[in-house]
Coordinates of C-alpha atoms in Angstrom, one line a residue:
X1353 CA 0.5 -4.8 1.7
X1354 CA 1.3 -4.4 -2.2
X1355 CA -0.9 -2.2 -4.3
X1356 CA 0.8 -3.8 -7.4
X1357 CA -1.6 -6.8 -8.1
X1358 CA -0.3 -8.7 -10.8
X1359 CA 2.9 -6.5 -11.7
X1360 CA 4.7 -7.9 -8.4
X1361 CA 6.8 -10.5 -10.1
X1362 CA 7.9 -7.8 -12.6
X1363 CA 8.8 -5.5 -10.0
X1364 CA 10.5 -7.4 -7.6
X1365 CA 13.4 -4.9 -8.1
X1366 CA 11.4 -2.0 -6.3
X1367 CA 9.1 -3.7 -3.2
X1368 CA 7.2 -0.6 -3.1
X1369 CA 4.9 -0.9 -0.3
X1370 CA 7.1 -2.9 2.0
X1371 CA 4.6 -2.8 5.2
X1372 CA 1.1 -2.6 3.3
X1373 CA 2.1 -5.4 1.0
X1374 CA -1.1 -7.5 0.8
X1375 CA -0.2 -9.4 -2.1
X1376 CA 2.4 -11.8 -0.5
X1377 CA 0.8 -14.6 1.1
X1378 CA -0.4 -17.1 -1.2
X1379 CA -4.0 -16.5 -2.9
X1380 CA -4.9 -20.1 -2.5
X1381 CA -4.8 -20.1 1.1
X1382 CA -5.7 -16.3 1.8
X1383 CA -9.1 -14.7 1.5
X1384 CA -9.3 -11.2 0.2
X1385 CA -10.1 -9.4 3.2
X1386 CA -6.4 -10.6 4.2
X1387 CA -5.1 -9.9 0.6
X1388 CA -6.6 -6.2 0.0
X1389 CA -7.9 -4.5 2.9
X1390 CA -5.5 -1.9 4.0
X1391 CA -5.6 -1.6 7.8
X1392 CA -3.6 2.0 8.9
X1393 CA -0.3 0.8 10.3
X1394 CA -0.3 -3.1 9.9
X1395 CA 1.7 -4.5 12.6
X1396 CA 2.6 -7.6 11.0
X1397 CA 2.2 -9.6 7.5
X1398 CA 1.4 -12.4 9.6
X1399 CA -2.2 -13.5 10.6
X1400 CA -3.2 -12.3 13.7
X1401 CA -3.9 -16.3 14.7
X1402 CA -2.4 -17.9 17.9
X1403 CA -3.4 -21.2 16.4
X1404 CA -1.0 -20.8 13.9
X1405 CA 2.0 -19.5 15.9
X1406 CA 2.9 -16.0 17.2
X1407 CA 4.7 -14.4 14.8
X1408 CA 2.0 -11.6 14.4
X1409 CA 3.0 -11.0 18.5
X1410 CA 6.6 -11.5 18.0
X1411 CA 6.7 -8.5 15.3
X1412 CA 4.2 -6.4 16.9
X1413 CA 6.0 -6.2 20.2
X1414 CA 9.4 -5.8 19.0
X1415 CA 9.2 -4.5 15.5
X1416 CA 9.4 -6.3 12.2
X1417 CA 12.9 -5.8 11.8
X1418 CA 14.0 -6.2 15.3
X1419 CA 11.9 -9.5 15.4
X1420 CA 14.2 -10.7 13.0
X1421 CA 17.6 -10.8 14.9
X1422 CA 15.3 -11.9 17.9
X1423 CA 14.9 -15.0 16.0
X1424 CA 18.9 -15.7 16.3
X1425 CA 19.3 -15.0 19.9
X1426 CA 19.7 -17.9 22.6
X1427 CA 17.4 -17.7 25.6
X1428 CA 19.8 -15.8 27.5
X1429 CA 20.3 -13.2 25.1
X1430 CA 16.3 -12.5 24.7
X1431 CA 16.0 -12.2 28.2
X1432 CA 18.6 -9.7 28.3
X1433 CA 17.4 -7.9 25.3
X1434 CA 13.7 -8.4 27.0
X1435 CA 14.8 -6.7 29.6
X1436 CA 16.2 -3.8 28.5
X1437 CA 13.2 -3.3 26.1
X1438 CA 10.9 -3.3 28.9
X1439 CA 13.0 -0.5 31.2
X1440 CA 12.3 1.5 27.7
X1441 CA 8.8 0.9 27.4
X1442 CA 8.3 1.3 31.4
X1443 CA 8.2 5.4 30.7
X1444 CA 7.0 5.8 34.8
X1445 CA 10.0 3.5 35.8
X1446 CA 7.5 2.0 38.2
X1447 CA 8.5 -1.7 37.0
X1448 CA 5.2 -2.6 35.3
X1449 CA 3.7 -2.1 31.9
X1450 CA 0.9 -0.5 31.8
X1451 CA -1.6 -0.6 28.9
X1452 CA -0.9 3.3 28.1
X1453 CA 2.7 2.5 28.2
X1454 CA 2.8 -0.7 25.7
X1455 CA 0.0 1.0 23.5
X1456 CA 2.6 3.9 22.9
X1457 CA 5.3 1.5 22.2
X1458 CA 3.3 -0.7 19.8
X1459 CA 2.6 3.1 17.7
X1460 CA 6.4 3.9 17.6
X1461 CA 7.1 0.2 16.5
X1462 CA 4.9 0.5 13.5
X1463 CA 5.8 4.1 12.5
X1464 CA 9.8 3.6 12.9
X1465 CA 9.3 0.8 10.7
X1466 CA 7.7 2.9 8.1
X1467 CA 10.1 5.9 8.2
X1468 CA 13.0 3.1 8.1
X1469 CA 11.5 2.2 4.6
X1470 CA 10.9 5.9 3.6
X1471 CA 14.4 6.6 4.6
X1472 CA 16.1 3.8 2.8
X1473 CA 13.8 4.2 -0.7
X1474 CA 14.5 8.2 0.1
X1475 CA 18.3 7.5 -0.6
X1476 CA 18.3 5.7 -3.7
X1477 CA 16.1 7.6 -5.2
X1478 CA 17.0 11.3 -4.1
X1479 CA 20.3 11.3 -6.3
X1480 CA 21.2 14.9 -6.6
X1481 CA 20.7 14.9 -2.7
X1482 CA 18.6 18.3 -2.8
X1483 CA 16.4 16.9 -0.5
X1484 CA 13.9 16.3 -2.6
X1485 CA 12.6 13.6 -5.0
X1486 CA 11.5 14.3 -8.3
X1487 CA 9.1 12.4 -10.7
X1488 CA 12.2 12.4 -13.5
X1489 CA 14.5 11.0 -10.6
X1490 CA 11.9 7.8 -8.9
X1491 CA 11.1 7.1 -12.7
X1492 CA 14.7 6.9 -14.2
X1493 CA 15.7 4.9 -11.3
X1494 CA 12.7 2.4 -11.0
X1495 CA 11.9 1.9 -14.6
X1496 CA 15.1 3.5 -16.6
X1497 CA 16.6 -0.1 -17.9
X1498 CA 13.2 -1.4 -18.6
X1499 CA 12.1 1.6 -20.9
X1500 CA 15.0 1.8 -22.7
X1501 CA 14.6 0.7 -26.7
X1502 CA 16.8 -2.1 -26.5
X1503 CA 14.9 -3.8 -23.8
X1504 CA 12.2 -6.5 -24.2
X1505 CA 9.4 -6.8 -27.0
X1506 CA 6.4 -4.5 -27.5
X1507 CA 4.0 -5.8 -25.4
X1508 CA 6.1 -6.0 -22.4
X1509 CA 7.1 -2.5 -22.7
X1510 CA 4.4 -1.6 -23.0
X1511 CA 3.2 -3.2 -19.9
X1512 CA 6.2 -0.8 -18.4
X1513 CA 4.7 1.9 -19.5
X1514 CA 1.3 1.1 -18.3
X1515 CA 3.3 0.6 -14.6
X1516 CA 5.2 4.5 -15.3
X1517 CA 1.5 5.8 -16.0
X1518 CA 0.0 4.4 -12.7
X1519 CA 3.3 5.7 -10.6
X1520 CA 3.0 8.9 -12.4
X1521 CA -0.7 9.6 -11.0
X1522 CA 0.3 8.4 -7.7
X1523 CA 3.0 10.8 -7.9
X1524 CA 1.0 13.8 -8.6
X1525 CA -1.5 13.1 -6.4
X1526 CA 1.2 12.5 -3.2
X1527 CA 2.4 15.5 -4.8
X1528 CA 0.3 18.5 -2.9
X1529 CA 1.9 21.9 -4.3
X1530 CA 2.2 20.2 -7.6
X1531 CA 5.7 21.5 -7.9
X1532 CA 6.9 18.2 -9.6
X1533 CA 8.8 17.6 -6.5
X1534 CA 8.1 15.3 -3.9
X1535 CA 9.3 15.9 0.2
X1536 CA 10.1 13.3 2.1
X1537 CA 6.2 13.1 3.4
X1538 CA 4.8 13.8 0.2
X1539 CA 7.0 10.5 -1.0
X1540 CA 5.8 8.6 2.4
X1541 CA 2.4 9.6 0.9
X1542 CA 3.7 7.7 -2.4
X1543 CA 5.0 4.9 -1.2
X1544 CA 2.2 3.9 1.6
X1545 CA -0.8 5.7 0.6
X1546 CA -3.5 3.7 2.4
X1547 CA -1.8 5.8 5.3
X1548 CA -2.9 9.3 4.2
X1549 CA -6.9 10.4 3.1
X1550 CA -6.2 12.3 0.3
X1551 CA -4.2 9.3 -1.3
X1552 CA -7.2 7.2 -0.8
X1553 CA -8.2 7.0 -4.0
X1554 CA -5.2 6.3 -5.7
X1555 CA -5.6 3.1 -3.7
X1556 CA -9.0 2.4 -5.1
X1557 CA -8.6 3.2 -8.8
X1558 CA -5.4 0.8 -8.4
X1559 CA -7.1 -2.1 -6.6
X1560 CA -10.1 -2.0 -9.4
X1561 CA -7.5 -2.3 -12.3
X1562 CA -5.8 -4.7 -10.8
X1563 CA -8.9 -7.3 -10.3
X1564 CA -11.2 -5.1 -13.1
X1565 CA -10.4 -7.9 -16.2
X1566 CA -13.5 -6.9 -18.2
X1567 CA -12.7 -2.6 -18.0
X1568 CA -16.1 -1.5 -16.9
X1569 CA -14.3 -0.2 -14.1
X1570 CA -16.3 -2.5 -11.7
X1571 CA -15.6 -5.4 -10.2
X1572 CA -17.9 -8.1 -10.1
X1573 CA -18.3 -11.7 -8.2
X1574 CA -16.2 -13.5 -10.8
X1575 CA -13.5 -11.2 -11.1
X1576 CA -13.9 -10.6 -7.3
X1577 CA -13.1 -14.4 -6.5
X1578 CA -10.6 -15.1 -9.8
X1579 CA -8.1 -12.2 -7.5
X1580 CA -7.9 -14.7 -5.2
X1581 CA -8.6 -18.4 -6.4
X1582 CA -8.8 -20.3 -9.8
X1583 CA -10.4 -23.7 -9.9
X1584 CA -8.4 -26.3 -12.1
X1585 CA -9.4 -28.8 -13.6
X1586 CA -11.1 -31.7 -10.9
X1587 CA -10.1 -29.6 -7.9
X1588 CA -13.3 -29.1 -5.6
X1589 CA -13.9 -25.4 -4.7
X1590 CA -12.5 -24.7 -0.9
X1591 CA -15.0 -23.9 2.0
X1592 CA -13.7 -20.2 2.3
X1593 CA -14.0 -19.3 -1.5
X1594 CA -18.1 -20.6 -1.0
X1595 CA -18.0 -17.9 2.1
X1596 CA -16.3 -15.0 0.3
X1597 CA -18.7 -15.4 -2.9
X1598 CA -21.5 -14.8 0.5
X1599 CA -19.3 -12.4 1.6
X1600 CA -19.4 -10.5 -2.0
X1601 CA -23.4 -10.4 -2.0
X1602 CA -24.2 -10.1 1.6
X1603 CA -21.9 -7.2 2.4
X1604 CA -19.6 -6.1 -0.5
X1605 CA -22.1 -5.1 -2.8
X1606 CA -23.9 -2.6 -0.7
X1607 CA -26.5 -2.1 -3.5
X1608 CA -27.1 -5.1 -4.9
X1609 CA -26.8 -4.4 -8.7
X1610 CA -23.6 -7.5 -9.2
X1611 CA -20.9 -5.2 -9.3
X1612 CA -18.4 -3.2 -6.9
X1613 CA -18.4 0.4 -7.7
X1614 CA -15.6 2.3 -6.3
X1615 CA -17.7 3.8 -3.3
X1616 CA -18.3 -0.2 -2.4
X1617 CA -14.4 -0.9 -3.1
X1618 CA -13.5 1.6 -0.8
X1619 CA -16.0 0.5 1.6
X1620 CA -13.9 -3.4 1.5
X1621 CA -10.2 -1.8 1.1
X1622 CA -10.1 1.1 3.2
X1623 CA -12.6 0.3 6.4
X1624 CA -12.9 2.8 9.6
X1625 CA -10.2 3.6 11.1
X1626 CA -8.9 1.0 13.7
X1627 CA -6.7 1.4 16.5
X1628 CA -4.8 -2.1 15.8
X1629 CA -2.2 -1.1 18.3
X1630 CA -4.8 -0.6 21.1
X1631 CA -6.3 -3.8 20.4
X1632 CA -3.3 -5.4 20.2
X1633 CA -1.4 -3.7 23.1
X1634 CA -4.8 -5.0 25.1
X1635 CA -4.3 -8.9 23.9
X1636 CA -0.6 -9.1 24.7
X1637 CA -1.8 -8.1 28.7
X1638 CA -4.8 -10.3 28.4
X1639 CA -2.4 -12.9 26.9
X1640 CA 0.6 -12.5 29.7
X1641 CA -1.0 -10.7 32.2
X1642 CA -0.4 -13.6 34.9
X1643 CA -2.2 -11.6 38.4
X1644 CA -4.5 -9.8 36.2
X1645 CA -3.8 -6.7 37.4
X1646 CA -3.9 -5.1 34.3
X1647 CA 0.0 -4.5 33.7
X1648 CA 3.1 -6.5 33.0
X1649 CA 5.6 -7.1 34.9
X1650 CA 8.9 -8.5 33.7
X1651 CA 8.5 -11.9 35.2
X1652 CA 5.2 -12.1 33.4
X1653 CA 7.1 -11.1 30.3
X1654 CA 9.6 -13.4 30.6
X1655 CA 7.4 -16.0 31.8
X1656 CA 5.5 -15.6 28.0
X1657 CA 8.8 -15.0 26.2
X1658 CA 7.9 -17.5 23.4
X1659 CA 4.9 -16.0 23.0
X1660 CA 6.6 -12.1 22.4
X1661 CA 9.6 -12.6 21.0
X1662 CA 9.4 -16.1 18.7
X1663 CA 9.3 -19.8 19.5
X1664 CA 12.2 -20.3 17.5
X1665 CA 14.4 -18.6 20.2
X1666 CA 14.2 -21.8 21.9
X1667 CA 16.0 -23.8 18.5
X1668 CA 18.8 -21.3 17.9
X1669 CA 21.6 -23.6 17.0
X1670 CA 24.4 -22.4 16.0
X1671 CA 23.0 -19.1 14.6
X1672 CA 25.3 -15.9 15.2
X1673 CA 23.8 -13.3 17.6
X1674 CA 23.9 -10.0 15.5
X1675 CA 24.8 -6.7 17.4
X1676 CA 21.5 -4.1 17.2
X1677 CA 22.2 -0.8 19.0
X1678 CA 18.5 -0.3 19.2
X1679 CA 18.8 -2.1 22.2

């Protein structure tokens, strides 16, 4: 979920947002509710749609970056690893699942995977290692080469610039005691602020300057549909742009007057809170749950193992197995 808009081919050097990137599917094929509304937590940049596959399953379960060397195991080895994931997640040790037990793990799958990014970002950018970040160290580091005077023509430095003015006000804000210094969760605040209320809006103000093309700080239906689509020449308009132009009227613009203020932008971007873990901890039994008693056992689980961790453990090849201590 990237609150970048259109700087993210610039700043492909710094992936800020890693988990909340919203901007990385393709705008064609993805409305904006998928593109820009922050859910807390995201479990997966993949839709949630079993039509299409399970990769939003596969990542949930095991973790983004654990789902990854999943994908390289043979069926033997994901059983194995299968098994030793459920004896963690089994915290009774009674040899089921229970919905408590695999909503718990689904939370500490989605926050180690943020404080893995927060870590790594917290090493290159804390270079004195005081233990602290400061604005003059994330700037120099992200932006130093590209500010510099021998570097690129006006207008693109100055589009720099407008990027260091932006990070600067995030910066501040994340930045509580206003000390100039950021702790490791002030910078967690920095780096994935759809997480934390007072960051909220920071999120806002950068979502309407992203789409906002006209300045009047609002967004309205054209600007609200050219985020996502552009019609070219002879191209007939697709089926989903005609329902997010009803979308934009029916319920975007609460009051009617054309536009999105930033009250109604935050309304889209920042919804009420939803325990995504819950609900998806409660598909994955209704989804594997063989007897229907309401917990997993690990036959059940290995009886849906394409289904949690990845279909394409079934076509490994000749792919090398990589050691993971995790498990």
């Amino acid at each position: 979920m990237c609150l970048r808009g259109n700087r993210k081919g610039k700043m492909m050097l710094m992936p800020l947002l890693g988990t909340v990137s919203l901007l990385l599917a393709v705008a064609v094929a993805v409305p904006s509710q998928e593109k820009r509304v922050h859910h807390h937590g995201d479990l997966s940049d993949h839709p949630h749609d079993d039509a299409q596959g399970y990769q939003f399953d596969h990542e949930a379960f095991l973790g983004k970056e654990e789902a990854k060397t999943f994908d390289q195991l043979t069926p033997e080895e994901s059983k194995e690893k299968l098994g030793k994931i459920v004896d963690r997640i089994d915290t009774d040790g009674d040899g089921h699942i229970s919905h408590g037990e695999l909503h718990q793990w689904i939370k500490h799958r989605q926050n180690r995977y943020i404080q893995e990014d927060v870590d790594k970002q917290w090493k290159e950018f804390d270079l004195n290692n005081d233990g602290q970040v400061s604005w003059g160290e994330y700037k120099n580091k992200t932006y130093g080469y590209f500010l510099d005077e021998k570097f690129g023509d006006g207008d693109e430095k100055s589009s720099y610039k407008s990027m260091v003015s932006r990070d600067e006000r995030r910066f501040k804000t994340a930045d509580r005691n206003a000390d100039g210094m950021a702790t490791k969760e002030e910078m967690t605040a920095f780096l994935h602020p759809e997480l934390y209320d007072h960051m909220k809006d920071v999120v806002v103000k950068e979502t309407i300057e992203d789409i906002d093309l006209n300045g009047d700080g609002l967004i309205n239906l054209e600007e609200y549909i050219g985020d996502m689509f552009s019609l070219e020449d002879g191209e007939t308009e697709p089926e989903w742009v005609t329902t997010e132009k009803k979308q934009f009227v029916d319920f975007r613009d609460l009051n009617k007057d054309g536009a999105l203020d930033a009250a109604e932008v935050a309304t889209w971007i920042l919804p009420g809170e939803i325990d995504h873990a819950d609900n998806e901890a409660r598909h994955l039994i209704h989804e594997t749950d063989r007897d229907k008693d309401g917990r997993l056992s690990l036959s059940e689980i290995l009886d849906k193992m394409e289904f949690l961790s990845g279909s394409s453990i079934t076509d490994y090849g000749n792919l090398m197995t990589k050691p993971h201590d995790e498990f």
